[in-house]
CSV table of C-alpha atoms in Angstrom, one decimal:
chain,number,residue,atom,x,y,z
G,50,MET,CA,96.3,63.9,-35.9
G,51,LYS,CA,92.9,65.5,-35.8
G,52,GLU,CA,90.2,63.3,-34.3
G,53,LYS,CA,87.3,62.6,-36.5
G,54,TRP,CA,84.7,62.9,-33.8
G,55,LEU,CA,84.3,65.9,-31.4
G,56,TYR,CA,82.0,64.1,-29.0
G,57,ASN,CA,80.0,60.8,-28.6
G,58,PHE,CA,76.8,60.3,-26.7
G,59,GLU,CA,74.0,57.8,-26.2
G,60,VAL,CA,70.2,58.1,-26.1
G,61,GLU,CA,68.1,55.2,-24.9
G,62,LYS,CA,65.1,53.9,-26.9
G,63,THR,CA,62.4,51.6,-25.5
G,64,GLN,CA,62.1,48.7,-28.0
G,65,LYS,CA,61.3,45.0,-28.2
G,66,VAL,CA,64.3,42.7,-28.0
G,67,LYS,CA,64.7,38.9,-27.7
G,68,GLU,CA,66.2,37.6,-24.4
G,69,THR,CA,66.9,34.1,-23.3
G,70,PHE,CA,65.9,33.0,-19.7
G,71,PRO,CA,66.8,29.8,-17.9
G,72,GLU,CA,63.8,27.7,-16.9
G,73,LYS,CA,62.8,24.2,-16.1
G,74,ASP,CA,60.5,22.0,-18.1
G,75,SER,CA,57.6,19.9,-16.7
G,76,SER,CA,60.2,17.1,-16.0
G,77,GLY,CA,62.4,19.4,-14.0
G,78,ASN,CA,65.1,19.6,-16.6
G,79,ASP,CA,67.0,22.9,-17.2
G,80,ILE,CA,66.0,24.6,-20.4
G,81,GLU,CA,66.4,28.0,-22.0
G,82,VAL,CA,63.4,30.0,-23.2
G,83,THR,CA,63.6,33.0,-25.5
G,84,ARG,CA,61.0,35.7,-25.1
G,85,GLU,CA,60.5,39.1,-26.6
G,86,VAL,CA,60.6,41.8,-23.9
G,87,GLU,CA,60.6,45.6,-23.9
G,88,LYS,CA,63.9,47.1,-22.9
G,89,LYS,CA,65.7,50.5,-23.0
G,90,VAL,CA,68.4,50.1,-25.5
G,91,PRO,CA,71.2,52.7,-25.8
G,92,HIS,CA,71.8,54.0,-29.3
G,93,LYS,CA,75.1,55.7,-30.2
G,94,PHE,CA,75.5,59.1,-31.8
G,95,SER,CA,78.5,61.2,-32.7
G,96,ILE,CA,79.3,64.9,-33.5
G,97,LEU,CA,81.7,65.2,-36.4
G,98,ASN,CA,84.8,67.3,-36.1
G,99,PRO,CA,84.4,69.6,-39.2
G,100,THR,CA,87.0,69.3,-41.9
G,101,ARG,CA,88.6,72.4,-43.4
G,102,LYS,CA,86.2,72.1,-46.3
G,103,LEU,CA,83.2,72.0,-44.0
G,104,GLN,CA,84.5,75.0,-42.1
G,105,ASP,CA,84.9,76.9,-45.4
G,106,ASP,CA,81.4,75.8,-46.5
G,107,ALA,CA,80.0,77.1,-43.2
G,108,SER,CA,81.8,80.5,-43.6
G,109,ILE,CA,80.3,80.9,-47.1
G,110,PHE,CA,76.8,79.8,-45.9
G,111,TYR,CA,77.0,82.5,-43.2
G,112,SER,CA,78.1,85.2,-45.6
G,113,VAL,CA,75.3,84.3,-48.1
G,114,LYS,CA,72.7,84.4,-45.3
G,115,VAL,CA,73.9,87.8,-44.1
G,116,SER,CA,73.4,89.1,-47.7
G,117,GLU,CA,70.0,87.5,-47.9
G,118,GLY,CA,69.0,89.2,-44.6
G,119,ILE,CA,70.1,92.6,-45.9
G,120,LYS,CA,68.1,92.1,-49.1
G,121,LEU,CA,65.0,91.2,-47.0
G,122,GLY,CA,65.3,94.5,-45.3
G,123,LEU,CA,67.2,93.6,-42.1
G,124,VAL,CA,69.7,96.1,-40.8
G,125,THR,CA,73.3,95.2,-40.0
G,126,LYS,CA,74.8,95.0,-36.5
G,127,SER,CA,77.4,97.8,-37.4
G,128,TYR,CA,74.6,100.1,-38.4
G,129,LEU,CA,72.7,99.5,-35.2
G,130,MET,CA,75.9,99.9,-33.2
G,131,ARG,CA,76.5,103.4,-34.6
G,132,LYS,CA,72.8,104.3,-34.1
G,133,PHE,CA,72.8,103.1,-30.5
G,134,GLN,CA,76.0,104.9,-29.8
G,135,GLN,CA,74.5,108.2,-31.0
G,136,GLU,CA,71.4,107.7,-29.0
G,137,GLY,CA,73.2,106.6,-25.8
G,138,VAL,CA,71.4,103.2,-25.7
G,139,LEU,CA,74.6,101.1,-25.3
G,140,PRO,CA,75.9,100.4,-21.8
G,141,THR,CA,78.3,102.9,-20.4
G,142,ALA,CA,81.7,102.2,-19.0
G,143,GLU,CA,80.2,102.3,-15.5
G,144,ASP,CA,77.4,99.8,-16.5
G,145,LYS,CA,80.1,97.4,-17.8
G,146,LYS,CA,82.1,97.9,-14.6
G,147,VAL,CA,79.1,97.1,-12.4
G,148,HIS,CA,78.2,94.0,-14.5
G,149,ALA,CA,81.8,92.7,-14.1
G,150,GLU,CA,81.7,93.2,-10.4
G,151,ASN,CA,78.3,91.4,-10.1
G,152,TYR,CA,79.7,88.5,-12.1
G,153,SER,CA,82.8,88.3,-9.9
G,154,LYS,CA,80.7,88.4,-6.7
G,155,ALA,CA,78.4,85.7,-8.0
G,156,ILE,CA,81.3,83.4,-8.7
G,157,LYS,CA,82.7,84.0,-5.2
G,158,LEU,CA,79.3,83.3,-3.7
G,159,GLU,CA,79.1,80.0,-5.6
G,160,VAL,CA,82.4,78.9,-4.2
G,161,GLU,CA,81.4,80.0,-0.7
G,162,ILE,CA,78.1,78.1,-0.8
G,163,GLU,CA,79.8,75.0,-2.1
G,164,THR,CA,82.5,75.2,0.7
G,165,ILE,CA,79.7,75.3,3.3
G,166,LYS,CA,78.0,72.3,1.8
G,167,GLN,CA,81.2,70.3,1.9
G,168,ASN,CA,82.0,71.3,5.5
G,169,ASP,CA,81.6,68.0,7.5
G,170,LYS,CA,81.8,69.9,10.8
G,171,LEU,CA,78.4,71.5,10.3
G,172,SER,CA,75.1,69.8,10.6
G,173,GLU,CA,72.6,70.1,7.8
G,174,GLU,CA,70.6,72.7,9.8
G,175,GLU,CA,73.7,74.8,10.4
G,176,LYS,CA,74.6,74.6,6.7
G,177,GLN,CA,71.1,75.8,5.7
G,178,ILE,CA,71.3,78.8,8.2
G,179,GLN,CA,74.6,79.9,6.7
G,180,ILE,CA,73.6,79.3,3.1
G,181,GLU,CA,70.2,81.0,3.0
G,182,PRO,CA,71.4,84.6,3.1
G,183,LEU,CA,74.2,83.8,0.6
G,184,LYS,CA,71.7,82.1,-1.7
G,185,SER,CA,69.4,85.1,-1.6
G,186,GLU,CA,72.2,87.5,-2.5
G,187,TYR,CA,73.4,85.1,-5.2
G,188,GLN,CA,69.9,84.9,-6.8
G,189,ASP,CA,69.7,88.8,-6.7
G,190,LEU,CA,73.1,89.0,-8.5
G,191,ARG,CA,72.1,86.4,-11.1
G,192,SER,CA,68.9,88.3,-11.8
G,193,LYS,CA,70.9,91.5,-12.4
G,194,ILE,CA,73.4,89.7,-14.6
G,195,PHE,CA,70.6,88.1,-16.7
G,196,ASP,CA,68.8,91.4,-17.1
G,197,TYR,CA,72.0,93.1,-18.3
G,198,GLU,CA,73.0,90.3,-20.8
G,199,ASN,CA,69.5,89.8,-22.0
G,200,LEU,CA,69.0,93.5,-22.7
G,201,ASN,CA,72.3,93.8,-24.6
G,202,SER,CA,71.8,90.7,-26.7
G,203,SER,CA,68.2,91.7,-27.5
G,204,LEU,CA,69.4,95.0,-29.0
G,205,PHE,CA,70.7,93.1,-32.0
G,206,ASP,CA,68.0,90.4,-32.3
G,207,ASN,CA,66.6,91.8,-35.6
G,208,THR,CA,69.8,92.1,-37.5
G,209,ALA,CA,71.0,90.3,-40.7
G,210,GLU,CA,73.9,88.9,-38.6
G,211,LYS,CA,71.6,87.4,-35.9
G,212,ARG,CA,69.4,85.7,-38.5
G,213,ALA,CA,72.5,84.3,-40.3
G,214,THR,CA,74.0,83.1,-37.0
G,215,ASP,CA,70.8,81.3,-36.1
G,216,LEU,CA,70.7,79.6,-39.5
G,217,LEU,CA,74.4,78.7,-39.2
G,218,ASN,CA,73.8,77.0,-35.9
G,219,LEU,CA,71.1,75.0,-37.6
G,220,TRP,CA,73.5,74.3,-40.5
G,221,PHE,CA,76.0,72.8,-38.1
G,222,VAL,CA,73.4,70.5,-36.6
G,223,LEU,CA,72.3,69.3,-40.0
G,224,HIS,CA,75.9,68.5,-41.0
G,225,LEU,CA,77.6,67.4,-37.8
G,226,LEU,CA,75.1,65.0,-36.1
G,227,TYR,CA,75.8,61.4,-37.0
G,228,ALA,CA,74.2,58.1,-35.9
G,229,GLU,CA,76.4,55.1,-35.3
G,230,LYS,CA,75.3,51.5,-35.9
G,231,ASP,CA,77.6,48.4,-35.9
G,232,GLY,CA,80.6,50.7,-36.0
G,233,ALA,CA,79.5,52.6,-39.1
G,234,HIS,CA,78.5,56.3,-39.0
G,235,SER,CA,75.9,58.1,-41.1
G,236,CYS,CA,74.6,61.6,-41.0
G,237,LEU,CA,71.2,61.7,-39.3
G,238,PHE,CA,69.9,64.0,-42.0
G,239,GLY,CA,71.6,62.3,-45.0
G,240,ASP,CA,73.4,64.0,-47.8
G,241,GLY,CA,72.4,67.0,-49.9
G,242,THR,CA,71.9,70.7,-49.7
G,243,PHE,CA,70.9,72.6,-46.6
G,244,GLU,CA,67.3,72.7,-47.8
G,245,GLN,CA,67.2,69.0,-48.4
G,246,ARG,CA,68.6,68.2,-44.9
G,247,LEU,CA,66.2,70.8,-43.4
G,248,GLU,CA,63.3,69.0,-45.0
G,249,ARG,CA,64.4,65.7,-43.3
G,250,LEU,CA,64.6,67.6,-39.9
G,251,ASN,CA,61.0,68.9,-40.5
G,252,SER,CA,59.9,65.3,-41.2
G,253,ILE,CA,61.4,64.1,-37.9
G,254,GLU,CA,59.6,66.9,-36.0
G,255,ASP,CA,56.3,66.2,-37.8
G,256,SER,CA,56.5,62.5,-37.2
G,257,GLY,CA,56.1,62.8,-33.4
G,258,ASP,CA,59.0,60.4,-32.9
G,259,GLU,CA,60.0,61.2,-29.3
G,260,PHE,CA,63.3,59.3,-29.6
G,261,LEU,CA,64.5,61.1,-32.7
G,262,ALA,CA,63.3,64.4,-31.3
G,263,THR,CA,65.4,63.8,-28.2
G,264,VAL,CA,68.4,62.9,-30.3
G,265,VAL,CA,68.1,66.1,-32.3
G,266,GLU,CA,67.6,68.2,-29.2
G,267,ARG,CA,70.5,66.6,-27.4
G,268,GLY,CA,72.7,66.9,-30.5
G,269,ALA,CA,71.8,70.6,-31.0
G,270,PHE,CA,72.6,71.4,-27.4
G,271,LEU,CA,76.0,69.7,-27.6
G,272,ILE,CA,77.0,71.2,-30.9
G,273,GLY,CA,76.0,74.7,-29.6
G,274,ARG,CA,78.1,74.2,-26.5
G,275,LEU,CA,81.1,72.9,-28.5
G,276,ASN,CA,80.9,75.9,-30.8
G,277,SER,CA,80.9,78.2,-27.8
G,278,GLY,CA,84.1,76.7,-26.6
G,279,SER,CA,83.0,74.2,-24.0
G,280,SER,CA,85.3,71.2,-23.4
G,281,LYS,CA,84.3,67.6,-23.5
G,282,GLU,CA,84.7,67.5,-19.7
G,283,ASP,CA,82.2,70.4,-19.4
G,284,LEU,CA,79.7,68.6,-21.6
G,285,ASP,CA,80.0,65.4,-19.6
G,286,SER,CA,78.9,67.3,-16.5
G,287,GLN,CA,76.1,69.2,-18.3
G,288,ILE,CA,74.5,66.3,-20.0
G,289,LEU,CA,74.1,64.2,-16.9
C-alpha cells in the first residue's frame, strides 16, 4: 500500500512554555512551582506522497506553463538544441568523455581520502600529509566538473521549459508541504489555486517570520531532492 507521507522532519521554534519545578517553601516543605520559560520546541512537518490526481494536475500545470512561456516569447529547448548543434556550441563526444573521466576520478579520490582518514595506523599529521595532494587534485576536478555542468545547464536557462520547470518545483512545494499538530495534518499554504497558495507563501516571506521561513526553505530543499530521486536515507544524512 502506498504510504501517505514521503518524508517527515522537524524544525525547532523558540517559544514560551509552562514548566513545573520542585522547590521548598519557607517551612522547608516540598512544593511544585510552575513558571513560564523560553524553550526550543520541535514542530513536526511532512511531505505528502502525491496521489495520481496530484501527479496529473502537476503534468497539466507544467504543460500550461510551457505554453505560457512560448506566448511570452521564450524559445523551446528543442529549438535551441537544433541551433546549438548547427553552431557547434554543444559539448562534443570528446568533451563528454573527459567529463565522465573527471567524475570517475573525483569519486575514486573521495574514497581514497576517506580510507586515509579511517586508517588508525596513521597519526593525524601523517594523514594530513597524504591527504593534502589528493585534496588539491580533487578540488581541481570538482572545479572542472562544475564548470562543465554549469555551462551546459545555463545554455537552456531562458527556455519555456526551464521557466515551467522552476514553476513546477514551486507548485510541488505549495501542494506537498504539510504541518502536523496533535496528529492532524494541514497544508502549510492552505487550499485553493496555485496563485492563492503563492499569495500565502509571499505573506510568509513578507512577515519576516524566521521560523516559517526556515520551514519553507527546509521543505523546498527536501521536496527538490525527493523529486530528483534521493532516498530517505540520503535525506537523513543531508539534513543533519
